[in-house]
Coordinates of C-alpha atoms in Angstrom, one line a residue:
Chain A
X395 CA 100.6 117.4 146.3
X396 CA 99.6 118.1 142.8
X397 CA 96.2 116.7 141.1
X398 CA 96.3 114.8 137.9
X399 CA 94.0 117.6 136.8
X400 CA 93.5 120.9 138.1
X401 CA 91.0 123.2 136.5
X402 CA 91.1 126.5 138.0
X403 CA 88.9 129.7 137.4
X404 CA 87.9 128.1 134.1
X405 CA 85.5 130.1 132.1
X406 CA 83.9 130.5 128.7
X407 CA 81.3 132.7 127.2
X408 CA 79.3 132.4 124.2
X409 CA 78.4 135.4 123.2
X410 CA 76.9 136.9 126.2
X411 CA 76.3 133.4 127.8
X412 CA 78.6 132.5 130.2
X413 CA 78.7 128.7 129.7
X414 CA 81.4 128.4 132.6
X415 CA 81.8 130.8 135.0
X416 CA 85.2 130.2 137.1
X417 CA 85.0 126.6 137.4
X418 CA 87.3 125.0 139.8
X419 CA 87.8 121.2 139.5
X420 CA 90.4 118.6 140.6
X421 CA 90.9 114.9 140.1
X422 CA 93.3 112.5 141.4
X423 CA 94.9 109.6 139.9
X424 CA 92.5 106.6 139.9
X425 CA 89.5 108.6 141.1
X426 CA 85.9 108.4 139.4
X427 CA 84.2 111.8 139.6
X428 CA 80.5 112.5 138.9
X429 CA 79.7 115.6 137.1
X430 CA 76.2 116.6 137.3
X431 CA 73.6 119.4 136.8
X432 CA 70.8 120.7 135.1
X433 CA 70.6 120.9 131.1
X434 CA 73.0 124.1 130.0
X435 CA 75.1 124.1 133.3
X436 CA 78.1 123.5 131.5
X437 CA 78.9 119.9 131.8
X438 CA 79.8 119.2 128.2
X439 CA 81.2 122.5 128.0
X440 CA 83.9 121.7 130.4
X441 CA 84.6 118.7 128.7
X442 CA 85.1 120.7 125.4
X443 CA 87.2 123.3 127.2
X444 CA 89.5 120.7 128.9
X445 CA 90.1 118.5 125.3
X446 CA 90.6 122.0 123.5
X447 CA 87.9 122.2 121.1
X448 CA 86.3 125.1 122.9
X449 CA 88.7 128.2 123.9
X450 CA 88.4 129.5 127.4
X451 CA 87.8 133.2 127.9
X452 CA 90.0 132.7 131.3
X453 CA 91.3 130.3 133.6
X454 CA 93.7 127.2 133.5
X455 CA 93.5 123.7 132.8
X456 CA 96.5 121.8 134.2
X457 CA 97.1 118.1 133.6
X458 CA 99.8 115.9 135.0
X459 CA 101.6 118.9 136.3
X460 CA 101.5 120.8 132.7
X461 CA 99.7 123.5 131.5
X462 CA 97.3 122.5 128.6
X463 CA 94.8 125.3 128.6
X464 CA 93.6 126.2 125.0
X465 CA 95.9 123.5 123.4
X466 CA 94.4 122.2 120.1
X467 CA 92.5 118.5 120.9
X468 CA 95.0 116.0 119.3
X469 CA 97.9 117.8 121.8
X470 CA 95.6 117.1 124.7
X471 CA 94.9 113.5 123.2
X472 CA 98.7 113.0 123.1
X473 CA 98.9 113.8 126.9
X474 CA 96.8 111.3 127.7
X475 CA 93.3 112.5 128.0
X476 CA 90.6 110.4 126.1
X477 CA 86.9 111.5 125.6
X478 CA 83.5 110.1 124.3
X479 CA 80.9 112.0 122.9
X480 CA 77.1 112.7 124.2
X481 CA 75.9 112.2 120.5
X482 CA 78.2 109.2 119.3
X483 CA 80.9 110.3 117.1
X484 CA 82.2 107.1 115.8
X485 CA 83.4 106.9 112.3
X486 CA 80.5 104.7 111.3
X487 CA 81.4 103.8 107.8
X488 CA 84.8 102.4 109.0
X489 CA 84.9 98.9 110.9
X490 CA 85.1 98.5 114.6
X491 CA 88.6 97.5 114.0
X492 CA 89.6 100.7 112.0
X493 CA 87.9 102.8 114.6
X494 CA 89.8 101.3 117.3
X495 CA 92.8 101.7 115.5
X496 CA 91.9 105.4 115.0
X497 CA 92.1 105.6 118.8
X498 CA 95.2 104.1 119.1
X499 CA 96.3 106.5 116.4
X500 CA 99.2 107.9 118.7
X501 CA 100.6 105.1 119.7
X502 CA 100.9 103.0 116.3
X503 CA 103.7 103.2 114.2
X504 CA 105.1 100.6 112.3
X505 CA 106.8 102.8 109.5
X506 CA 104.8 103.7 106.2
X507 CA 107.2 101.3 104.1
X508 CA 106.7 98.4 106.3
X509 CA 102.7 98.7 106.2
X510 CA 102.8 99.0 102.2
X511 CA 105.3 96.3 101.2
X512 CA 106.3 94.2 104.1
X513 CA 103.2 93.1 105.6
X514 CA 104.5 89.9 106.8
X515 CA 106.9 91.2 109.2
X516 CA 103.9 93.0 110.7
X517 CA 101.6 89.9 110.8
X518 CA 102.8 89.4 114.4
X519 CA 102.4 93.0 115.4
X520 CA 99.1 93.3 113.8
X521 CA 97.8 90.0 115.4
X522 CA 98.9 91.0 118.9
X523 CA 96.9 94.3 118.2
X524 CA 94.0 92.5 117.1
X525 CA 94.0 90.3 120.1
X526 CA 94.3 93.4 122.5
X527 CA 91.6 94.9 120.9
X528 CA 89.2 91.8 121.2
X529 CA 90.1 91.6 124.9
X530 CA 89.0 95.4 125.2
X531 CA 85.9 94.5 123.4
X532 CA 85.2 91.4 125.6
X533 CA 85.1 93.5 128.7
X534 CA 81.8 95.3 127.4
X535 CA 80.2 92.3 125.2
X536 CA 80.9 88.9 124.5
X537 CA 79.8 89.1 120.7
X538 CA 81.4 92.2 120.0
X539 CA 85.0 90.6 119.3
X540 CA 83.4 88.7 116.6
X541 CA 82.2 91.7 114.9
X542 CA 85.5 93.5 114.7
X543 CA 85.7 93.8 111.0
X544 CA 81.8 95.0 110.6
X545 CA 81.5 98.7 109.6
X546 CA 80.1 100.4 112.8
X547 CA 76.7 101.2 111.0
X548 CA 75.7 97.7 111.3
X549 CA 75.8 97.6 115.2
X550 CA 73.2 98.6 117.6
X551 CA 73.0 101.6 119.8
X552 CA 74.5 100.0 122.7
X553 CA 77.0 98.3 120.9
X554 CA 78.3 101.7 119.0
X555 CA 78.4 103.0 122.7
X556 CA 80.7 100.5 124.1
X557 CA 82.6 100.7 120.6
X558 CA 83.1 104.3 121.7
X559 CA 84.2 103.7 125.2
X560 CA 86.6 101.0 124.0
X561 CA 88.0 103.5 121.4
X562 CA 88.7 106.1 123.8
X563 CA 90.6 103.4 126.0
X564 CA 92.2 102.0 122.8
X565 CA 95.4 104.2 123.7
X566 CA 95.7 103.6 127.2
X567 CA 94.6 107.2 128.5
X568 CA 95.2 108.3 132.0
X569 CA 92.2 110.4 132.3
X570 CA 88.9 109.2 130.5
X571 CA 86.2 111.8 130.1
X572 CA 82.8 110.2 129.3
X573 CA 79.9 112.3 128.0
X574 CA 76.6 111.0 129.2
X575 CA 77.6 107.5 128.1
X576 CA 73.8 106.2 129.1
X577 CA 72.1 108.6 126.9
X578 CA 69.5 107.1 124.5
X579 CA 70.1 103.7 126.3
X580 CA 67.6 101.7 128.7
X581 CA 68.3 101.6 132.4
X582 CA 69.2 98.1 131.9
X583 CA 71.9 98.6 129.2
X584 CA 73.4 101.5 131.3
X585 CA 73.6 99.4 134.3
X586 CA 75.2 96.9 132.2
X587 CA 77.7 99.5 130.7
X588 CA 78.5 100.9 134.1
X589 CA 79.4 97.4 135.4
X590 CA 81.5 96.9 132.4
X591 CA 83.2 100.0 132.9
X592 CA 83.9 99.3 136.6
X593 CA 85.4 96.2 135.5
X594 CA 87.9 98.2 133.1
X595 CA 88.5 100.4 136.2
X596 CA 89.6 97.4 138.1
X597 CA 91.9 96.1 135.6
X598 CA 93.0 99.9 135.2
X599 CA 93.4 101.2 138.9
X600 CA 95.4 104.3 137.9
X601 CA 92.7 105.3 135.3
X602 CA 90.9 108.6 136.2
X603 CA 87.4 109.0 135.2
X604 CA 84.9 111.9 134.9
X605 CA 81.5 110.7 134.1
X606 CA 78.8 113.3 133.1
X607 CA 75.4 111.7 133.8
X608 CA 72.0 112.8 134.3
X609 CA 70.6 109.7 136.0
X610 CA 71.3 110.1 139.9
X611 CA 71.5 106.5 140.4
X612 CA 73.9 105.8 138.2
X613 CA 76.2 108.1 139.7
X614 CA 75.3 107.2 143.2
X615 CA 76.7 103.5 141.9
X616 CA 79.8 104.1 140.2
X617 CA 81.3 107.5 141.6
X618 CA 82.6 108.5 145.1
X619 CA 82.6 111.9 144.5
X620 CA 80.4 114.5 142.7
X621 CA 80.8 118.0 141.4
X622 CA 77.3 119.7 140.7
X623 CA 77.4 122.5 138.2
X624 CA 74.5 125.1 137.9
X625 CA 74.7 128.0 135.4
X626 CA 78.2 127.5 134.5
X627 CA 79.1 127.5 138.1
X628 CA 80.2 124.7 140.7
X629 CA 77.7 124.6 143.3
X630 CA 78.6 121.5 145.3
X631 CA 81.6 119.4 145.3
X632 CA 81.5 116.0 147.7
X633 CA 80.2 112.6 148.6
X634 CA 77.1 111.6 146.7
X635 CA 75.3 111.5 150.0
X636 CA 76.8 115.2 150.6
X637 CA 75.8 116.8 147.3
X638 CA 72.2 115.4 147.3
X639 CA 71.6 116.9 151.0
X640 CA 73.2 120.0 149.5
X641 CA 70.1 122.7 149.5
X642 CA 71.6 124.3 146.7
X643 CA 71.6 121.4 144.6
X644 CA 68.0 120.5 145.7
X645 CA 67.0 123.8 144.4
X646 CA 68.8 123.3 141.2
X647 CA 67.5 120.2 140.6
X648 CA 64.5 119.7 142.2
X649 CA 62.9 123.2 141.9
X650 CA 62.6 126.0 144.7
X651 CA 59.6 124.1 146.4
X652 CA 61.1 121.0 146.7
X653 CA 61.7 120.1 150.4
X654 CA 62.0 116.8 152.0
Chain B
X344 CA 84.2 92.9 65.5
X345 CA 87.5 91.4 64.5
X346 CA 89.0 90.1 67.8
X347 CA 92.2 91.7 67.0
X348 CA 90.7 95.1 66.4
X349 CA 88.7 94.8 69.4
X350 CA 91.5 94.0 71.5
X351 CA 93.3 97.1 70.3
X352 CA 90.3 99.3 71.2
X353 CA 90.0 97.4 74.6
X354 CA 93.8 98.2 75.2
X355 CA 93.4 101.9 74.3
X356 CA 90.2 102.3 76.2
X357 CA 92.1 100.9 79.3
X358 CA 95.1 103.2 78.7
X359 CA 92.8 105.8 78.9
X360 CA 91.0 104.9 82.0
X361 CA 94.1 104.6 83.8
X362 CA 95.0 108.0 83.0
X363 CA 91.6 109.2 83.6
X364 CA 91.4 107.4 87.1
X365 CA 94.8 109.0 88.4
X366 CA 93.2 112.4 87.8
X367 CA 89.6 111.3 89.1
X368 CA 91.2 110.1 92.5
X369 CA 92.6 113.2 93.2
X370 CA 89.3 115.1 92.9
X371 CA 87.7 112.1 95.0
X372 CA 90.5 112.4 97.9
X373 CA 90.0 116.4 98.1
X374 CA 86.2 116.0 98.4
X375 CA 86.8 113.2 101.0
X376 CA 88.9 115.3 103.4
X377 CA 87.5 118.8 102.9
X378 CA 84.3 118.6 101.3
X379 CA 85.5 120.7 98.2
X380 CA 85.9 120.4 94.6
X381 CA 89.2 121.9 93.4
X382 CA 89.1 122.9 89.9
X383 CA 92.4 123.6 89.4
X384 CA 93.1 119.9 89.3
X385 CA 93.2 119.7 85.6
X386 CA 95.7 122.4 85.2
X387 CA 98.1 120.5 87.6
X388 CA 97.6 117.8 85.6
X389 CA 99.1 120.2 82.5
X390 CA 101.7 121.5 84.8
X391 CA 103.0 118.2 85.9
X392 CA 103.4 117.5 82.0
X393 CA 105.3 120.8 81.5
X394 CA 107.4 120.4 84.5
X395 CA 108.3 116.9 83.1
X396 CA 109.0 118.2 79.8
X397 CA 111.3 121.0 80.8
X398 CA 113.2 118.5 83.2
X399 CA 113.5 116.2 80.1
X400 CA 114.8 118.7 77.7
X401 CA 117.6 120.2 80.7
X402 CA 118.2 116.5 81.2
X403 CA 119.1 115.5 77.7
X404 CA 121.3 118.6 77.1
X405 CA 123.1 117.2 80.0
X406 CA 123.6 114.0 78.1
X407 CA 122.0 111.6 80.1
X408 CA 120.6 108.3 79.0
X409 CA 116.8 107.8 78.4
X410 CA 116.1 105.7 81.6
X411 CA 117.6 108.4 83.7
X412 CA 115.7 111.3 81.8
X413 CA 112.4 109.3 82.5
X414 CA 113.3 108.9 85.8
X415 CA 114.5 112.8 86.4
X416 CA 111.2 113.8 84.7
X417 CA 108.8 111.7 86.9
X418 CA 110.5 112.6 89.9
X419 CA 110.7 116.1 89.1
X420 CA 107.0 116.3 88.0
X421 CA 105.6 114.3 91.1
X422 CA 107.6 116.0 93.6
X423 CA 106.8 119.5 92.3
X424 CA 103.1 118.9 91.8
X425 CA 103.0 117.3 95.2
X426 CA 104.5 120.7 96.6
X427 CA 102.2 122.9 94.3
X428 CA 99.1 120.8 95.8
X429 CA 100.3 121.4 99.4
X430 CA 100.8 125.1 98.9
X431 CA 97.3 125.5 97.1
X432 CA 95.7 123.5 100.0
X433 CA 97.8 125.8 102.9
X434 CA 97.2 129.1 101.0
X435 CA 94.0 128.8 99.1
X436 CA 91.6 126.2 100.3
X437 CA 92.5 125.9 103.9
X438 CA 92.1 129.9 104.8
X439 CA 88.6 129.4 103.1
X440 CA 87.6 126.4 105.5
X441 CA 84.8 128.5 107.0
X442 CA 83.8 130.0 103.8
X443 CA 81.2 129.1 101.6
X444 CA 82.0 125.8 99.3
X445 CA 81.4 128.0 96.4
X446 CA 84.4 130.5 97.3
X447 CA 86.7 127.5 97.2
X448 CA 85.4 126.5 93.9
X449 CA 85.9 129.9 92.3
X450 CA 89.5 130.3 93.9
X451 CA 90.5 127.3 92.7
X452 CA 88.9 128.0 89.2
X453 CA 90.9 131.1 89.2
X454 CA 94.4 129.3 90.4
X455 CA 93.7 126.8 87.2
X456 CA 93.3 129.8 84.8
X457 CA 96.2 131.4 86.3
X458 CA 98.5 128.2 86.0
X459 CA 96.9 127.8 82.2
X460 CA 97.5 131.1 81.0
X461 CA 100.9 131.3 83.1
X462 CA 102.4 128.2 81.2
X463 CA 101.0 129.9 78.1
X464 CA 102.8 133.1 78.5
X465 CA 105.9 132.2 80.1
X466 CA 106.9 128.7 78.5
X467 CA 108.8 129.4 75.3
X468 CA 105.9 129.5 72.6
X469 CA 103.6 128.4 75.1
X470 CA 100.5 128.5 73.0
X471 CA 101.8 125.9 70.6
X472 CA 101.6 122.0 71.3
X473 CA 104.8 120.8 72.5
X474 CA 106.0 117.4 71.2
X475 CA 106.9 115.3 74.4
X476 CA 109.9 113.1 74.3
X477 CA 109.7 109.4 73.3
X478 CA 111.7 107.7 76.0
X479 CA 110.4 104.6 76.2
X480 CA 111.3 101.6 74.1
X481 CA 109.5 101.9 70.8
X482 CA 109.3 98.4 69.7
X483 CA 105.9 96.3 69.7
X484 CA 104.7 92.8 69.8
X485 CA 102.6 91.9 66.8
X486 CA 99.9 89.3 67.2
X487 CA 98.3 89.6 63.4
X488 CA 96.4 92.9 63.6
X489 CA 96.9 93.5 67.5
X490 CA 99.9 95.6 68.0
X491 CA 101.0 95.9 71.7
X492 CA 103.4 98.8 71.9
X493 CA 106.2 98.5 74.6
X494 CA 105.5 101.8 75.9
X495 CA 102.1 101.3 76.2
X496 CA 103.2 98.3 78.6
X497 CA 105.5 100.5 80.8
X498 CA 102.7 103.0 81.1
X499 CA 99.9 100.6 82.1
X500 CA 102.5 99.2 84.6
X501 CA 103.3 102.6 86.0
X502 CA 99.6 103.8 86.1
X503 CA 98.2 100.6 87.3
X504 CA 100.9 100.3 90.1
X505 CA 100.1 104.0 91.1
X506 CA 96.5 103.2 91.9
X507 CA 97.6 100.0 93.6
X508 CA 99.9 102.1 95.6
X509 CA 97.3 104.6 96.8
X510 CA 94.8 101.6 97.4
X511 CA 97.5 100.2 99.9
X512 CA 98.4 103.5 101.2
X513 CA 94.7 104.5 102.1
X514 CA 93.9 100.8 103.4
X515 CA 97.1 99.8 105.1
X516 CA 98.9 102.7 106.4
X517 CA 98.3 105.0 109.5
X518 CA 98.3 108.0 107.0
X519 CA 95.6 106.5 105.1
X520 CA 93.8 105.6 108.4
X521 CA 94.2 109.3 109.3
X522 CA 92.7 110.4 105.8
X523 CA 89.7 108.2 106.1
X524 CA 89.3 109.4 109.7
X525 CA 89.3 113.0 108.8
X526 CA 87.1 112.4 105.7
X527 CA 84.4 111.1 107.9
X528 CA 84.9 113.8 110.9
X529 CA 87.7 116.0 111.4
X530 CA 86.8 117.0 115.0
X531 CA 86.6 113.5 115.9
X532 CA 89.7 112.9 114.3
X533 CA 91.0 115.5 116.1
X534 CA 90.2 114.1 119.6
X535 CA 91.9 111.1 118.6
X536 CA 95.1 113.0 118.2
X537 CA 95.1 113.1 114.6
X538 CA 96.5 116.5 113.1
X539 CA 93.8 118.0 110.7
X540 CA 96.1 120.3 108.7
X541 CA 98.8 117.8 108.4
X542 CA 96.5 115.1 107.2
X543 CA 95.0 117.8 104.5
X544 CA 98.0 118.7 103.2
X545 CA 99.1 115.1 102.8
X546 CA 95.9 114.1 101.1
X547 CA 96.7 117.3 98.8
X548 CA 100.5 115.9 98.2
X549 CA 99.1 112.6 97.1
X550 CA 96.3 113.8 95.0
X551 CA 98.4 116.3 93.2
X552 CA 101.3 113.8 92.6
X553 CA 99.0 111.5 91.2
X554 CA 97.9 114.5 88.7
X555 CA 101.6 114.8 87.8
X556 CA 101.9 111.1 87.0
X557 CA 98.7 111.3 84.9
X558 CA 100.1 114.1 82.8
X559 CA 103.4 112.4 82.2
X560 CA 101.8 109.2 81.3
X561 CA 99.4 111.4 78.9
X562 CA 102.5 113.0 77.4
X563 CA 104.4 109.8 76.8
X564 CA 101.4 108.1 75.4
X565 CA 100.2 110.9 72.9
X566 CA 103.7 112.4 72.5
X567 CA 102.4 115.8 72.8
X568 CA 101.5 118.3 75.3
X569 CA 99.5 121.5 75.5
X570 CA 98.9 124.4 77.7
X571 CA 95.1 123.7 77.8
X572 CA 95.1 120.0 77.8
X573 CA 94.0 120.4 81.4
X574 CA 90.5 121.6 80.6
X575 CA 89.2 118.4 79.2
X576 CA 91.3 116.4 81.7
X577 CA 90.0 118.2 84.5
X578 CA 86.4 117.7 83.4
X579 CA 86.8 114.1 82.6
X580 CA 88.4 113.4 86.0
X581 CA 85.6 115.3 87.7
X582 CA 82.8 113.7 85.6
X583 CA 84.6 110.3 86.5
X584 CA 84.5 110.9 90.0
X585 CA 81.1 112.0 90.2
X586 CA 80.1 109.1 88.3
X587 CA 81.9 106.6 90.6
X588 CA 80.3 108.5 93.7
X589 CA 82.2 111.4 94.7
X590 CA 84.3 110.9 98.0
X591 CA 84.9 107.1 97.2
X592 CA 88.5 106.3 95.9
X593 CA 87.1 102.9 94.1
X594 CA 84.3 105.0 92.6
X595 CA 86.6 107.2 91.0
X596 CA 88.9 104.6 89.8
X597 CA 85.6 102.9 88.5
X598 CA 84.4 106.1 86.9
X599 CA 87.7 106.7 85.0
X600 CA 87.4 103.4 83.2
X601 CA 83.7 103.9 82.4
X602 CA 84.4 107.2 80.9
X603 CA 87.3 105.7 78.9
X604 CA 84.9 103.0 77.9
X605 CA 82.1 105.4 77.0
X606 CA 84.8 107.4 74.8
X607 CA 86.1 104.3 73.1
X608 CA 82.3 103.2 72.6
X609 CA 81.5 106.5 70.9
X610 CA 84.7 106.3 68.6
X611 CA 84.4 103.1 67.2
X612 CA 81.0 101.4 67.8
X613 CA 78.5 104.1 66.9
X614 CA 77.7 105.2 63.5
X615 CA 79.2 108.9 63.6
X616 CA 82.5 110.5 63.3
X617 CA 84.8 109.8 66.2
X618 CA 85.2 113.2 66.8
X619 CA 82.0 112.9 68.6
X620 CA 83.1 110.6 71.4
X621 CA 83.3 113.3 74.0
X622 CA 79.9 114.4 73.2
X623 CA 78.5 111.1 73.5
X624 CA 80.5 110.1 76.5
X625 CA 79.2 113.2 78.3
X626 CA 75.8 112.8 77.1
X627 CA 75.7 109.6 79.0
X628 CA 77.2 111.1 82.0
X629 CA 74.2 113.1 82.2
X630 CA 71.9 110.0 81.8
X631 CA 73.9 108.3 84.5
X632 CA 73.6 111.3 86.8
X633 CA 69.8 111.5 86.3
X634 CA 69.7 107.6 86.9
X635 CA 72.3 107.3 90.1
X636 CA 72.5 110.8 91.5
X637 CA 75.0 109.8 94.3
X638 CA 77.3 107.8 91.6
X639 CA 77.4 104.1 90.9
X640 CA 79.2 102.8 94.2
X641 CA 77.1 105.4 96.6
X642 CA 75.4 102.6 98.2
X643 CA 78.3 100.6 99.2
X644 CA 79.6 103.8 100.9
X645 CA 82.1 101.8 103.1
X646 CA 85.0 102.4 101.6
X647 CA 84.5 106.0 101.4
X648 CA 87.8 108.0 102.3

């Protein structure tokens, strides 16, 4: 059986640094995978390579049976992979609505003339879209839907994070890549975001998610399976309990002397 | 001042403002998506006017009627310049995307000179100012000392219509959203599936088409075009875009009208010869820059494209 995402032998070099060194990774529909590892172990680089922002030196990425290795980001997006960024990359000067519309860019098209001239004919479609956006936002916060037309720059950090996740979800991707969504948030906020995410997952059972996370407690709660990276290599792959018992992981994470 | 005379100057100022705004919007759009200043923009205005002129000569030789000639020259200028804009973006500006901005500045400055001197050399007797055909209705409404020429009405409608069109394009359409997204963050935009290169090319086509329209409106208004008309129009359009806040479409429109107002004030309300109107207007631009370095609409940057 083929997996939804199959990464094999993926290598990336930045000058002399092997950012990824023969990474193998696979993921099935509906699965949630935690991607963990120390700083600089290649987690974000693997996202960047899968989504086409970074060109690999070797290896392949297959998605839904098709080879998408080294395809430009917009083609990867078109195939149904959406992502968030570790440092938020919302279009802060645009409204929440516009950001979500950008997220839906690929699925929208009512024709340029209809938009320019006959707005009335589109009113129904626009109202429906607005409703969908409000529903999506409501998953994450009861107050966000009311702020649909405010610029993102007026939102708090956690709300921006939520909007970015919503933007990624807006075009109904098959695979969602979350790059450390808890960065810069309090543990309570993180817990809240994870709960909201699980609600979304419950509503979209076939959605596959890869989550980069530093906080092991978060990983334990949301993902059944973990992959641990160190120096661009996969050093463990298994359930949370398995990988945390793995001596290589303990060395990478806790230092040589740690044993318990 | 006599109200009729005041109205006359106001009308003239608004007419100039529309032309300047059309040029300034191009500057601001290009800066928005690529963070570059395209200094050949004024010469594209001129090339648009000459394309229209050549088309009108060919069309009237073919014995077509005025409205048809007008439509043909507008179409030729707008489509032609949209293509020129796309070619320049594709082969001059995009290849230098990772080079210092100064290189783009220099390359477009050179391209402008090539266009300008090319028209001078290859258009028959290109060094001389050319009469631009009067294709619009010639009558006028008289209100005492205030005359409203019919052609001015048509030109105003045309110019304002183009500005409204661009506004709607940017605010309402998928392409407009793509332009705004690319302007803010090309990488994020492409992660969302927006084609970077296609969006940039479309932006250059739109900006250059507006330049062509500005050239034609300018020609129809003054009934004369010359190979070096783009120099001053380019400088004015650039100033207008900067006064308004570079990157902000509404700032560019505002800047166009502000510059036209300054010129008109310099020409009629100040105690020196009207030949100094540009000196006055550009002088005030310098002061404005010292006072608001980010441009008039810089604080409200929400509408930046």
